[in-house]
Structure formats: structure tokens, C-alpha cells
Coordinates of C-alpha atoms in Angstrom, one line a residue:
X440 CA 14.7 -76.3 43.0
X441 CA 17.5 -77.5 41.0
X442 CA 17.0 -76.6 37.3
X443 CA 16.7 -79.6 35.6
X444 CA 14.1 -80.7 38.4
X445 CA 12.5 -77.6 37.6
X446 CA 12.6 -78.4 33.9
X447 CA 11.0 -81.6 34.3
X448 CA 8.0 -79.7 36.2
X449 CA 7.4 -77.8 33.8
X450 CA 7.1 -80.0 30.7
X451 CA 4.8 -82.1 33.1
X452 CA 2.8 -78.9 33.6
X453 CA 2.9 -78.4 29.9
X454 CA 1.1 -82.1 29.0
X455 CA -1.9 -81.6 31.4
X456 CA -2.4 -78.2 30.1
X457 CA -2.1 -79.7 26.1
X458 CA -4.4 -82.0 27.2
X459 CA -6.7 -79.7 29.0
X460 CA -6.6 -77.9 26.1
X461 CA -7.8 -80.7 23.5
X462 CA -10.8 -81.7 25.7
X463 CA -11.9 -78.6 25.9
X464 CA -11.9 -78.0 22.4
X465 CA -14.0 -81.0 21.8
X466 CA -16.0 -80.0 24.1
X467 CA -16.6 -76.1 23.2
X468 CA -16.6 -77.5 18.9
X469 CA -19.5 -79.8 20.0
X470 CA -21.6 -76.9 21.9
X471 CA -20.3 -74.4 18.7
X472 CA -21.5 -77.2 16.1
X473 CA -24.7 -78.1 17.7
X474 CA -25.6 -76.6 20.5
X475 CA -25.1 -72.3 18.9
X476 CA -27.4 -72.4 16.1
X477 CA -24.2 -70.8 14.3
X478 CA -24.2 -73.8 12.4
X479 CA -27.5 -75.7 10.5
X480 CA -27.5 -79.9 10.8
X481 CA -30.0 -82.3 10.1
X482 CA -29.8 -84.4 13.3
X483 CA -28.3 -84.1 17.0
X484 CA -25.1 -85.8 17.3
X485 CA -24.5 -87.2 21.2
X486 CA -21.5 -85.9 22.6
X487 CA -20.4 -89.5 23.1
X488 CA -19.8 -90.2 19.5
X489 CA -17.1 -88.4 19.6
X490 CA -15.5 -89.8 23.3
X491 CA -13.5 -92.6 21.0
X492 CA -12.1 -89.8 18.6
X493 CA -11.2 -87.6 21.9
X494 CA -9.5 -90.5 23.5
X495 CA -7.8 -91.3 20.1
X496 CA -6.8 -87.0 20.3
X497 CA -5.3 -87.4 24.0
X498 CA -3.1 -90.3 23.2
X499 CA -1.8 -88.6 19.5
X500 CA -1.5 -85.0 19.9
X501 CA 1.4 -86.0 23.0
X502 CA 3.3 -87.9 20.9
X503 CA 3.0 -85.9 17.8
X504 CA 4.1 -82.9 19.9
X505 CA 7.1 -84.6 21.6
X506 CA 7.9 -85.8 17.8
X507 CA 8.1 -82.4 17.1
X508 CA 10.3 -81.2 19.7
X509 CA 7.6 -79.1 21.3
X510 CA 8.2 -80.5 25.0
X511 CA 11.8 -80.0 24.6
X512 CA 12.9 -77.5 26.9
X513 CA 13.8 -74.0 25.3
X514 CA 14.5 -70.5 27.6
X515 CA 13.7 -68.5 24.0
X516 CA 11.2 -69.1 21.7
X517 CA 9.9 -68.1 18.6
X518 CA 6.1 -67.8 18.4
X519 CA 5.9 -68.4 14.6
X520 CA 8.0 -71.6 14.9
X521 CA 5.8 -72.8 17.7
X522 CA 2.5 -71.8 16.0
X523 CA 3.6 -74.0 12.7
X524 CA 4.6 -77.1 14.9
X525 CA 1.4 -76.9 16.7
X526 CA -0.5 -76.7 13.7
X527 CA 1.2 -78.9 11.5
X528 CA 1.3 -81.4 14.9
X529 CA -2.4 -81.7 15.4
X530 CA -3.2 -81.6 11.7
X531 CA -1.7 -84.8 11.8
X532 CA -2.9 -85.7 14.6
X533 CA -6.4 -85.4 13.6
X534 CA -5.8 -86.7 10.4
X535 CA -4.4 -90.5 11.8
X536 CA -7.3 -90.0 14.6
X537 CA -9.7 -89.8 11.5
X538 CA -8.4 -92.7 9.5
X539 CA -8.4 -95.1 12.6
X540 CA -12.4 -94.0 13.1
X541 CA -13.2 -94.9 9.6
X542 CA -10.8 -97.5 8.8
X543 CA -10.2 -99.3 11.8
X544 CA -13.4 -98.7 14.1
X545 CA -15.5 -98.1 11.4
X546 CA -16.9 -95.2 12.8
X547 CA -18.2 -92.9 10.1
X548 CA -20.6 -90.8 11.9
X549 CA -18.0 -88.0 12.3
X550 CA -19.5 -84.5 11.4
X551 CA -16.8 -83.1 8.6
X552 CA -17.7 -79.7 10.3
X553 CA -17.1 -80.9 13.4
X554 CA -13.6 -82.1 13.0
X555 CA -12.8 -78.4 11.3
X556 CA -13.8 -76.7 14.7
X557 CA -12.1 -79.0 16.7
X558 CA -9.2 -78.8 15.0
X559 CA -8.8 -74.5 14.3
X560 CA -10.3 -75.1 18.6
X561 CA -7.2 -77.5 19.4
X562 CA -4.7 -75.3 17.8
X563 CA -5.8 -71.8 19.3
X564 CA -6.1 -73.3 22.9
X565 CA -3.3 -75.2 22.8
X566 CA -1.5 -72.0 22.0
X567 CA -2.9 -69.9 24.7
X568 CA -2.2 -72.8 27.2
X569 CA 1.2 -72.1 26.0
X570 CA 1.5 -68.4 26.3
X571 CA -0.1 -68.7 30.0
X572 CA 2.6 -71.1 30.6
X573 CA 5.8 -69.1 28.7
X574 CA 4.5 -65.8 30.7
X575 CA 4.0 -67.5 34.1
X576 CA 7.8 -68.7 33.5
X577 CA 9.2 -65.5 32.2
X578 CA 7.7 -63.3 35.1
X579 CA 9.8 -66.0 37.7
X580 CA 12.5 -66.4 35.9
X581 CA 12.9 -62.3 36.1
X582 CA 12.7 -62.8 39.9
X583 CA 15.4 -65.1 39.6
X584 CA 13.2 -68.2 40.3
X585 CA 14.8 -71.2 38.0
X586 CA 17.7 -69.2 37.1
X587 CA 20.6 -71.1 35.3
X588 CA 23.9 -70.0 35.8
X589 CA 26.6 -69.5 33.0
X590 CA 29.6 -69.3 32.3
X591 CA 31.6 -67.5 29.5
X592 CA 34.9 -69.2 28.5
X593 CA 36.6 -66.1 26.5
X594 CA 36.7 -62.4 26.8
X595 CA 36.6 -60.9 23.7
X596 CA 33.7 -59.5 21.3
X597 CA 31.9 -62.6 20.6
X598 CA 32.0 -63.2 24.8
X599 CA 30.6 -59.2 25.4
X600 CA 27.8 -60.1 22.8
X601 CA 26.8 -62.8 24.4
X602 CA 26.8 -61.2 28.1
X603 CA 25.1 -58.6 26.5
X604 CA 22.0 -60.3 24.8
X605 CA 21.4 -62.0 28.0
X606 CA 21.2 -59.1 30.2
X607 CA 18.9 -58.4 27.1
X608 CA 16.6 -60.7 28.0
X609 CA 16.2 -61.8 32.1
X610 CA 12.5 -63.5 30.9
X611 CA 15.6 -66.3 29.5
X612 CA 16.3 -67.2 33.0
X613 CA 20.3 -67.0 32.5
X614 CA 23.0 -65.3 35.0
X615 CA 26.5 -65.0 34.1
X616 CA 28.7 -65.6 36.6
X617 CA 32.2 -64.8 35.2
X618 CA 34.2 -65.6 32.2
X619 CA 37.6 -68.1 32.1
X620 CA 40.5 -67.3 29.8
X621 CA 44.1 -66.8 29.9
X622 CA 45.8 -63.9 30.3
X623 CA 46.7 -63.6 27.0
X624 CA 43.0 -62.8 26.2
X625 CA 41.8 -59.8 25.1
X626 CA 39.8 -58.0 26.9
X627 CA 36.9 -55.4 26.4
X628 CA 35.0 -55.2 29.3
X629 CA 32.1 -57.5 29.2
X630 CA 31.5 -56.5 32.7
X631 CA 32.2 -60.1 34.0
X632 CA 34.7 -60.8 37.3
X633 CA 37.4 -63.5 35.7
X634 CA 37.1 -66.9 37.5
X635 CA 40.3 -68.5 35.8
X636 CA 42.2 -70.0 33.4
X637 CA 40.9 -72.7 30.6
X638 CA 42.8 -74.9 32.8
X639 CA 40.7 -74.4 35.6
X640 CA 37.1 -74.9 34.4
X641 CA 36.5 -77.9 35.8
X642 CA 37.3 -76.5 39.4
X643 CA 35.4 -73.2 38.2
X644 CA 32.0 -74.7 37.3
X645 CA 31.7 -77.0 41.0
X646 CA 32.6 -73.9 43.1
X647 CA 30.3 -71.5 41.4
X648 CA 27.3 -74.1 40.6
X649 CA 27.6 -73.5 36.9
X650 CA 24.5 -75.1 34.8
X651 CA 25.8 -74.0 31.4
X652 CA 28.6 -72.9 29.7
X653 CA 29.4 -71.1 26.6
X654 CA 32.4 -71.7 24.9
X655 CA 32.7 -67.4 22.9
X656 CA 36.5 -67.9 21.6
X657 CA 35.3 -68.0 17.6
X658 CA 39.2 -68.7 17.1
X659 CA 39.7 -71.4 19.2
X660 CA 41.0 -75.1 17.1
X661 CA 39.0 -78.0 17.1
X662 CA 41.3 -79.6 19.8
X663 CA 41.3 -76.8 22.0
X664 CA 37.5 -76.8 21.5
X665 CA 37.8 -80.7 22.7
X666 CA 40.1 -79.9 25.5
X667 CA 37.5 -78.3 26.9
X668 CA 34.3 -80.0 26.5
X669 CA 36.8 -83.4 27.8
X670 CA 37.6 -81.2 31.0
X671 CA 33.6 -80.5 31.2
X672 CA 32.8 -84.3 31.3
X673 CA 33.1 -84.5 34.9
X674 CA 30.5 -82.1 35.4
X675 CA 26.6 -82.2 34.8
X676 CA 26.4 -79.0 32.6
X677 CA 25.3 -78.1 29.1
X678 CA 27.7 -76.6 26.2
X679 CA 27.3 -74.1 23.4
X680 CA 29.4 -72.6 21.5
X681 CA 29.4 -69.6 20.0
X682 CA 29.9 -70.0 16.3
X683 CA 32.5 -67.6 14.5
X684 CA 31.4 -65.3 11.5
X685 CA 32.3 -68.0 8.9
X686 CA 30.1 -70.7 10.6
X687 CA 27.2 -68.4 10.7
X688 CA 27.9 -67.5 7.2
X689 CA 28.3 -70.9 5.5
X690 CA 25.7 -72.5 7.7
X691 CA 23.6 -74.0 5.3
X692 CA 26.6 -76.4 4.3
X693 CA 25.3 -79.4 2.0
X694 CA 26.4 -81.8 0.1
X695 CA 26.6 -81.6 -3.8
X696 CA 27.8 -84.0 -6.7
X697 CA 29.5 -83.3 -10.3
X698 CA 29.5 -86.6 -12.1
X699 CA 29.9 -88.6 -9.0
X700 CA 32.1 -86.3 -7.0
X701 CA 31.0 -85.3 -4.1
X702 CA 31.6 -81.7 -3.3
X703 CA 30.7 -79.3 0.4
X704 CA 28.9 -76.5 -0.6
X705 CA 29.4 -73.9 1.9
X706 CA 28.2 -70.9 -0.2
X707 CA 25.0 -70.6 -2.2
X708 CA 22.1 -67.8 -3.2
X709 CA 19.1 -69.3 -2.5
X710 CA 17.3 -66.1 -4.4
X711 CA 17.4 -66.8 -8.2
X712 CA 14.9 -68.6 -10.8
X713 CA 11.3 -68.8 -9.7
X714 CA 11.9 -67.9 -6.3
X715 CA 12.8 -64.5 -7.6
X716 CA 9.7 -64.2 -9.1
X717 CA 8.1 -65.2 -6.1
X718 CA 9.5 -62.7 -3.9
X719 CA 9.1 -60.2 -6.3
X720 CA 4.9 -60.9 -6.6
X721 CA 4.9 -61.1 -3.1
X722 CA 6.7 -57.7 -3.0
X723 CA 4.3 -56.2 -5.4
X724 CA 1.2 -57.3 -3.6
X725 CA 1.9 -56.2 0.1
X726 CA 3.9 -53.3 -0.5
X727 CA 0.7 -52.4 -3.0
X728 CA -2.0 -53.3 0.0
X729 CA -0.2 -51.2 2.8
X730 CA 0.3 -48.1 0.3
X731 CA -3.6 -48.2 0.3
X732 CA -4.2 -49.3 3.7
X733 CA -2.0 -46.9 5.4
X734 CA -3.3 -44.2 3.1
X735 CA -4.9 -42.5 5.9
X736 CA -2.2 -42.9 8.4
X737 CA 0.6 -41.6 5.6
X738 CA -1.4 -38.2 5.3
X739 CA -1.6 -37.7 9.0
X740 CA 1.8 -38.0 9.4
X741 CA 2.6 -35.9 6.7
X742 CA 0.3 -33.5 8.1
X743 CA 2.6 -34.0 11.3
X744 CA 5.9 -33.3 10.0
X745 CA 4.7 -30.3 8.3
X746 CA 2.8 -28.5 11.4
X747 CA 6.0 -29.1 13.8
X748 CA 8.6 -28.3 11.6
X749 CA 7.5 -25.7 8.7
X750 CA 10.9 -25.3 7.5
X751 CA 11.8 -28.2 5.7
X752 CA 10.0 -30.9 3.1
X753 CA 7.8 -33.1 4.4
X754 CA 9.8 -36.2 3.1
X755 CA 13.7 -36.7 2.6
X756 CA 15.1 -38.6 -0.4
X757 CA 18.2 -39.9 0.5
X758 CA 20.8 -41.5 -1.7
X759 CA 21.5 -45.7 0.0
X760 CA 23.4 -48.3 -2.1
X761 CA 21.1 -51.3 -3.6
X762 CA 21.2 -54.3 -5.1
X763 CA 25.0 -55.2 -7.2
X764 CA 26.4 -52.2 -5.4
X765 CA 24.2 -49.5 -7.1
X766 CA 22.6 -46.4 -5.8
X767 CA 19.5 -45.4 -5.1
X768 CA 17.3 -42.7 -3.6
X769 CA 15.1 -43.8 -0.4
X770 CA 12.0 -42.3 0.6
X771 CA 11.2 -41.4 4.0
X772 CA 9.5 -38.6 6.3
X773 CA 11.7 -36.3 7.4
X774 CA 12.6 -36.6 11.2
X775 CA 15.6 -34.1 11.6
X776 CA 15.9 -30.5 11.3
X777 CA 16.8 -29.1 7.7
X778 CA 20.4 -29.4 6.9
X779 CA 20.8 -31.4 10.1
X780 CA 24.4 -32.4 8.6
X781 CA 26.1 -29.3 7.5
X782 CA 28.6 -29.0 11.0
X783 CA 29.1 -32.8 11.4
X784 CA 28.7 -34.2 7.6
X785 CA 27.7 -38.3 7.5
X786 CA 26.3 -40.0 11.0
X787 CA 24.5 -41.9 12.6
X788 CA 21.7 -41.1 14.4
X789 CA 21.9 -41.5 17.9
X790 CA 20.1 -41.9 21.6
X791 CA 18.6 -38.7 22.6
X792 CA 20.0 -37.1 19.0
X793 CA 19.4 -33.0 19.4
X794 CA 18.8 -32.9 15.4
X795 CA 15.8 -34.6 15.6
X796 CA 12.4 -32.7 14.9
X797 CA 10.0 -32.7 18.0
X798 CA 7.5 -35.0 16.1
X799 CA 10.5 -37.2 14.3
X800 CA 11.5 -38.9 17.8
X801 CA 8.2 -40.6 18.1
X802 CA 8.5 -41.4 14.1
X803 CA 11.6 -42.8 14.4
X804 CA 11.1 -44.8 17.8
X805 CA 8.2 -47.0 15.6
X806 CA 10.0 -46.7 12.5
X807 CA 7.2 -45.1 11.0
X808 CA 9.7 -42.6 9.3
X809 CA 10.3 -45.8 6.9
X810 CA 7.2 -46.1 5.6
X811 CA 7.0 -44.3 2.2
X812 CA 10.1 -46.8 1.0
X813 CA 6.8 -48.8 0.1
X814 CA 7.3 -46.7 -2.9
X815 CA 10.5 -48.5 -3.3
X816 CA 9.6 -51.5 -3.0
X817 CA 7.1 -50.9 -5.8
X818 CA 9.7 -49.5 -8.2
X819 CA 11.7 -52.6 -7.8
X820 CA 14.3 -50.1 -6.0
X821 CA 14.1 -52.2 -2.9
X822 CA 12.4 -55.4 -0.9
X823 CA 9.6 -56.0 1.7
X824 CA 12.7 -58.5 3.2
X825 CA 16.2 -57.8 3.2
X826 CA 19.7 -56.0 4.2
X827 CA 18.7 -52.6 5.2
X828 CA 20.2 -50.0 2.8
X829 CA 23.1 -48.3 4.2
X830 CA 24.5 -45.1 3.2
X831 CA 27.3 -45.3 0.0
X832 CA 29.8 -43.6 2.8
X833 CA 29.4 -46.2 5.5
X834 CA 29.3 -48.8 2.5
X835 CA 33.0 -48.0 1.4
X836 CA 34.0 -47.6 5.5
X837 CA 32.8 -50.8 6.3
X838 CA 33.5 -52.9 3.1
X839 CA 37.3 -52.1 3.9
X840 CA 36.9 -53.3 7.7
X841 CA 33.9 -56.4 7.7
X842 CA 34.8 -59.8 6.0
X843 CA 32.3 -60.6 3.1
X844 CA 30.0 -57.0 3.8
X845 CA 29.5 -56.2 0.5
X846 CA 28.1 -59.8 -0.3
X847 CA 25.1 -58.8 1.6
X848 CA 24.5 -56.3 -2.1
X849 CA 24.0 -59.6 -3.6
X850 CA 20.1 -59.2 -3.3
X851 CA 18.1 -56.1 -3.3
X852 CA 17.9 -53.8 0.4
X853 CA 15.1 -54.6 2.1
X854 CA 12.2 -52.4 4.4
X855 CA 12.9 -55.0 7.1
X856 CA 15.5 -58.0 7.7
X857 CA 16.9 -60.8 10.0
X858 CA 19.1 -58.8 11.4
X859 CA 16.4 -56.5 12.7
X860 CA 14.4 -58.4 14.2
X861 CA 16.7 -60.1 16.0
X862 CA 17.4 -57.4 17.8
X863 CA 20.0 -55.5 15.5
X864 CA 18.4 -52.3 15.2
X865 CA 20.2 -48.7 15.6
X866 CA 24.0 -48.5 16.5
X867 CA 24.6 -52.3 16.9
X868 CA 27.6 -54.1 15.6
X869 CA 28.3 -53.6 12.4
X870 CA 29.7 -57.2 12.3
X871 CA 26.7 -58.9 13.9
X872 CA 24.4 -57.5 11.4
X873 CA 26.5 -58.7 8.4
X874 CA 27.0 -62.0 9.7
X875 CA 22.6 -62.1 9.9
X876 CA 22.6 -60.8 6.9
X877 CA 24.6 -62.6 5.2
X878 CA 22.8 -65.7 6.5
X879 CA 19.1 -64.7 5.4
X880 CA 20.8 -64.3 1.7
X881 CA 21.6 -68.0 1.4
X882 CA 19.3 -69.4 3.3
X883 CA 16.0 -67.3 1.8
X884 CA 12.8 -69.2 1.8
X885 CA 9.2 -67.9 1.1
X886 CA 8.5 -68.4 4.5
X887 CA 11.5 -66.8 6.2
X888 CA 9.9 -63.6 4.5
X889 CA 6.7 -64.0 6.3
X890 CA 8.2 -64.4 9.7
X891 CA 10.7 -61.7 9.4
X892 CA 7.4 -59.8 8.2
X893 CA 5.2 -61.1 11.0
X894 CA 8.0 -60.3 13.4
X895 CA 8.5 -56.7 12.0
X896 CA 5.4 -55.9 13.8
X897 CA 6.2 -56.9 17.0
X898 CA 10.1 -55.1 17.1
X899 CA 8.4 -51.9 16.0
X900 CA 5.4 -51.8 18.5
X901 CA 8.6 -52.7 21.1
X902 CA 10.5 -49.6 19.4
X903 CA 13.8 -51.5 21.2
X904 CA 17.2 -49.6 19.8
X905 CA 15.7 -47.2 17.4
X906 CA 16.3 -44.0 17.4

């Protein structure tokens, strides 16, 4: 089935399930409301009451969901995005649905409980429609069922990224094909057969059935970039492009004014005023609940390290650069064996790393090594959210080599960040990172926080690149 046919399915398939979904939350909230004896009332409502205010639902919730982009087609997803669109979609939803029934049907027989279980109802099976339907996709698109074809114009890092990220992630549904470039390209081994020149895209996409290209030349000029999306035009595929580090950087460009000039901001802090504050509480108060919550698990694991490597200290302070550029000794369990450093002096741990203490693989592998830098975070050392603390070593190696790297000192290291869990975990590019850290430090909300937090706990169950 061609792709965008398939596509079109799918969104189809997605509407009878939403709708599916909101009748049978109606249906389950009346039984829960009346019908459970979970809940007291004073008289039995008929389920018909509430057929106009279901009819109402079925012919809202659609719209309010296509409003919010929720049947556009995506191959990735992020489950905290969808969550709040969903939520925030039928909350309005129900909310118009409510003020027609009283205002324009005057229909005021609604139980108030009622409408609260239909809504938390309409949320949480709309979601799990959507997770059948995401993991249905996934497991076909693995088997190559729907798969849309790409090609890479370029052959340089930002193109072996790219290549790289996909074969990441086959539940995405993409195959690379080959790259284009000219011969003048460098080259780095993407692992990619070369199907031309940027002359011959056109040419290249019909032979090979491409469905989408990505344009991975961060250098290339506004006209070239045009060149090639005119030479595209003849051809029913879809473009990205891969942004260079200075778009991802500056990406929250706006617009500011000094006494009626109009000036492009493309560099601002988002973490100062109140908002420090804010993250600062919020710091206080979860780094202050694990400590206590993970009490338990803490002394196990300190009993661990001890038992299977009697030699050393249970924990290992080492000394990481902060916020401004300023030092600062971490906490952590101690994974490798004592003076682990003395023949090689400063590296990085890697895959299958011989220094590592027979219980300090599995405490590395789930991050759980980390977990004492709560104590950080409550001495103001550090951040529940932010660039992970490097090493004052690597610091000066890579402040010499990385556009803009020390810029990500411009807020306080954090336990967790963007960069990690998107994926950027381990020996990953050092540029990468930068360029997502970089990013979270001007574009901070509160709520950023919480789904790098949230998201933390799925990358560390996965234990993907840590080691």
C-alpha cells in the first residue's frame, strides 16, 4: 500500500477508535456513577439523559482533536505531548458540550460527578486507543509494512546522525536508501551507497521510489537550499532539513522592540527572576521526597557496593564543573575499581569497560550510580534538570573545539537533561549534546522540567547507551 494511502487508513482507524473510546466512557461513567454504589445519589438518572451530551461529545472531541494536530500524521511521538493535547482537547470539549446543554438546550439535569468521570474516562481510553494503535503500527512498520523511503542529500556528520538515529529507531517506519552529493563532499561513512549528484535528485528520487528526503548539508546557502527543493517540485515527496548548530541554538528567535525599533532576538536565558525561584522550590522538594523515598533502596545499594568490592569507599566524590564555570564535587556510588585511573589518567567510561566493579555494571546500566547527587541538588550544587556535569579536563578539551560549549555553564548542571533523553547518553557526540543543551537553556519552561523528568524514567528503565 502506497504510504500516503496507508496514512489516510490509519487516521480513519484512529477516529472510530476516538470515538469508540468516548462512548464507552459515557457508558462505563454512567454504570461507575450509578450503577457501582462507589458513588451515593439521591435519584437514578436514565442513561438517556445523557444521549444529547454524548452526541454533542462525538461531534466535538473530532474537531477539537484535529484542531490540535492530533490526527496529523507523525512516525515519532512524544507521549507527554500527546497526553496534554488530549487532555487539554476534551476538557474543552466537554466544557462547550456543557454550555450548549445548559444554555442552549436547557438541559440542566447533568450530574457534576458525572461529567468528572466521563471526562478523567474519555481521556484515559482515548489514550489507550492510542497506544493500541501506535504499537500495532510500530510492530509493522519493523517488518517493513508501510515503510517510507529516504533519502539523505549530503554526506557529512549531520547526514551520519541522521542515518544513525533512524536505524535507531525501525518502530519510525523509515529506510534510507542512499545519499546525493558531489564529490567534493566529505565523507565519513554513514554506511549509505551514493546515488548521485545534487544535480541528479530529481532522476534519483523516481528510480528509487523515494517518499522523503532530508536535505543534512548544515552549510548549504539559502539558494542552494532552494535549488533543491525547486528540483523536488516535480516529485510527490516530503522535505526536511536538517538544521545546523546555530539554528538549533537560536531557535526560539522573536521579535523584540526598544522605543519602537524592532529588534530579532536570537539569544535569551529564559532562567532568571521568579522562574529561578521556581526551579529552585521545585528542586528542593523532589530532590527532598526521593532522598526519603529511596532511603531504603540507597542502603541496599550501598550495602551492594561494599559486599562486591571491599576495597574501596562505598561512594566516590568527584570534582565536575557547575554553574559560571565553577567546581564542584559530585556524589555518586562507586562503580569502578579503586584507583581505576592511575595507568590511563581522565576517560571515559566505555562499552564492556574492564574497570568496572562486578555490581557497578548493573548500577551504571540504570544510572542508579547517580543517585546520591540528590544531595547536590539539595546543596544548591546542582539541578533536578540540566547540562550534565562534565569533568574540568574534558571542559577545557572541548571548550577549545565546540562553538558556544561553555554557554551551556550558564545555568547550574543538572541530574538529568534534554540531551539525555533524547537519546544522548554515554559516548555520543559531543556536539549534539551541546547543541540540546544549549537549547533547553533558552528555551526553559516549568513544564519542559517535568517532561524531561517524566522521560528520565523511561531512558533509565531502557538503560540505552549507558555504560
Amino acid at each position: 500500500m502506497n504510504p500516503r494511502t496507508a496514512e489516510t487508513v490509519w487516521i480513519a482507524i484512529a477516529i472510530v477508535v476516538d470515538l469508540t473510546a468516548i462512548v464507552a466512557a459515557t457508558v462505563v461513567g454512567y454504570l461507575l456513577r450509578f450503577h457501582s454504589g462507589m458513588f451515593p445519589f439521591e435519584y437514578l438518572h436514565p442513561i438517556t439523559n445523557y444521549g444529547g451530551g454524548l452526541i454533542l461529545q462525538l461531534a466535538i472531541i473530532p474537531v477539537a482533536f484535529a484542531a490540535s494536530g492530533l490526527y496529523v500524521p507523525a512516525r515519532s511521538i512524544s507521549w507527554l505531548d500527546q497526553t496534554y493535547l488530549v487532555a487539554s482537547s476534551v476538557s474543552i470539549a466537554l466544557a462547550v458540550t456543557t454550555a450548549i446543554n445548559a444554555l442552549i438546550l436547557q438541559d440542566f439535569g447533568a450530574s457534576r460527578l458525572m461529567i468528572g468521570i466521563v471526562w478523567f474516562l474519555t481521556i484515559l481510553f482515548v489514550l489507550i486507543g492510542r497506544l493500541i494503535i501506535h504499537s500495532i503500527r510500530s510492530g509493522l512498520r519493523r517488518r517493513g509494512v508501510g515503510e517510507e523511503r529516504v533519502l539523505i542529500v549530503g554526506s557529512g556528520n549531520a547526514a551520519r546522525i541522521i542515518v544513525d538515529r533512524i536505524k535507531r529507531a525501525p518502530e519510525t517506519g523509515y529506510r534510507p536508501i542512499g545519499f546525493i552529493g558531489d564529490d567534493s563532499d566529505p565523507d565519513v561513512g554513514i554506511g549509505l551507497p551514493r546515488l548521485g549528484a545534487l544535480s541528479s535528485i530529481l532522476p534519483v528520487i523516481r528510480e528509487h521510489q523515494i517518499g522523503e528526503v532530508i536535505i543534512a548539508i548544515p552549510t548549504m546557502s539559502h539558494l542552494q537550499l532552494l535549488e533543491i527543493i525547486e528540483q523536488c517540485s516535480g516529485a510527490r515527496v516530503s522535505i526536511k532539513v536538517f538544521p545546523d548548530l546555530f539554528e538549533v541554538m537560536a531557535s526560539g528567535v522573536n521579535i523584540s522592540d526598544l522605543n519602537g525599533l524592532p529588534l530579532i532576538s536570537v539569544k535569551d536565558i529564559a532562567l532568571r527572576g521568579w522562574n529561578l525561584a521556581i526551579k529552585r522550590a521545585m528542586d528542593i522538594l523532589v530532590s527532598a521526597a526521593c532522598l526519603v523515598l529511596l532511603s531504603p533502596l540507597l542502603l541496599l545499594i550501598a550495602f551492594a557496593v561494599k559486599i562486591t568490592s571491599p576495597r574501596g569507599d562505598v561512594f566516590y566524590f568527584q570534582e565536575r564543573v557547575g554553574l559560571d564555570g565553577k567546581p564542584f564535587l559530585t556524589y555518586k556510588f562507586r562503580t569502578m575499581k579503586p584507583d581505576a585511573e592511575s595507568d590511563t589518567g581522565p576517560v571515559w567510561a566505555t562499552m564492556d569497560d574492564q574497570r568496572r566493579t562486578p555490581i557497578g555494571t548493573f548500577l551504571r546500566r540504570f544510572s542508579l550510580d547517580e543517585l546520591p547527587q540528590l544531595i547536590n541538588i539539595l546543596l544548591n550544587d546542582m539541578s533536578m534538570v540540566g547540562p550534565r556535569p562534565e569533568r574540568p579536563v574534558f571542559v577545557e578539551q572541548f571548550r577549545q573545539t565546540i562553538p558556544r560549549y561553555f554557554e551551556r555553564h550558564q545555568e547550574k548542571a543538572g541530574l538529568t537533561g534534554w540531551a539525555q533523553v533524547n537519546g544522548l547518553r554515554g559516548n555520543t557526540p559531543i556536539e549534539e549534546r551541546t547543541a540540546y543543551d544549549l537549547w533547553y537553556v533558552e528555551n526553559w519552561t516549568i513544564w519542559l522540567d517535568i517532561r524531561i523528568m517524566l522521560r528520565t524514567l523511561w531512558v533509565v528503565v531502557s538503560g540505552k547507551n549507558a555504560y
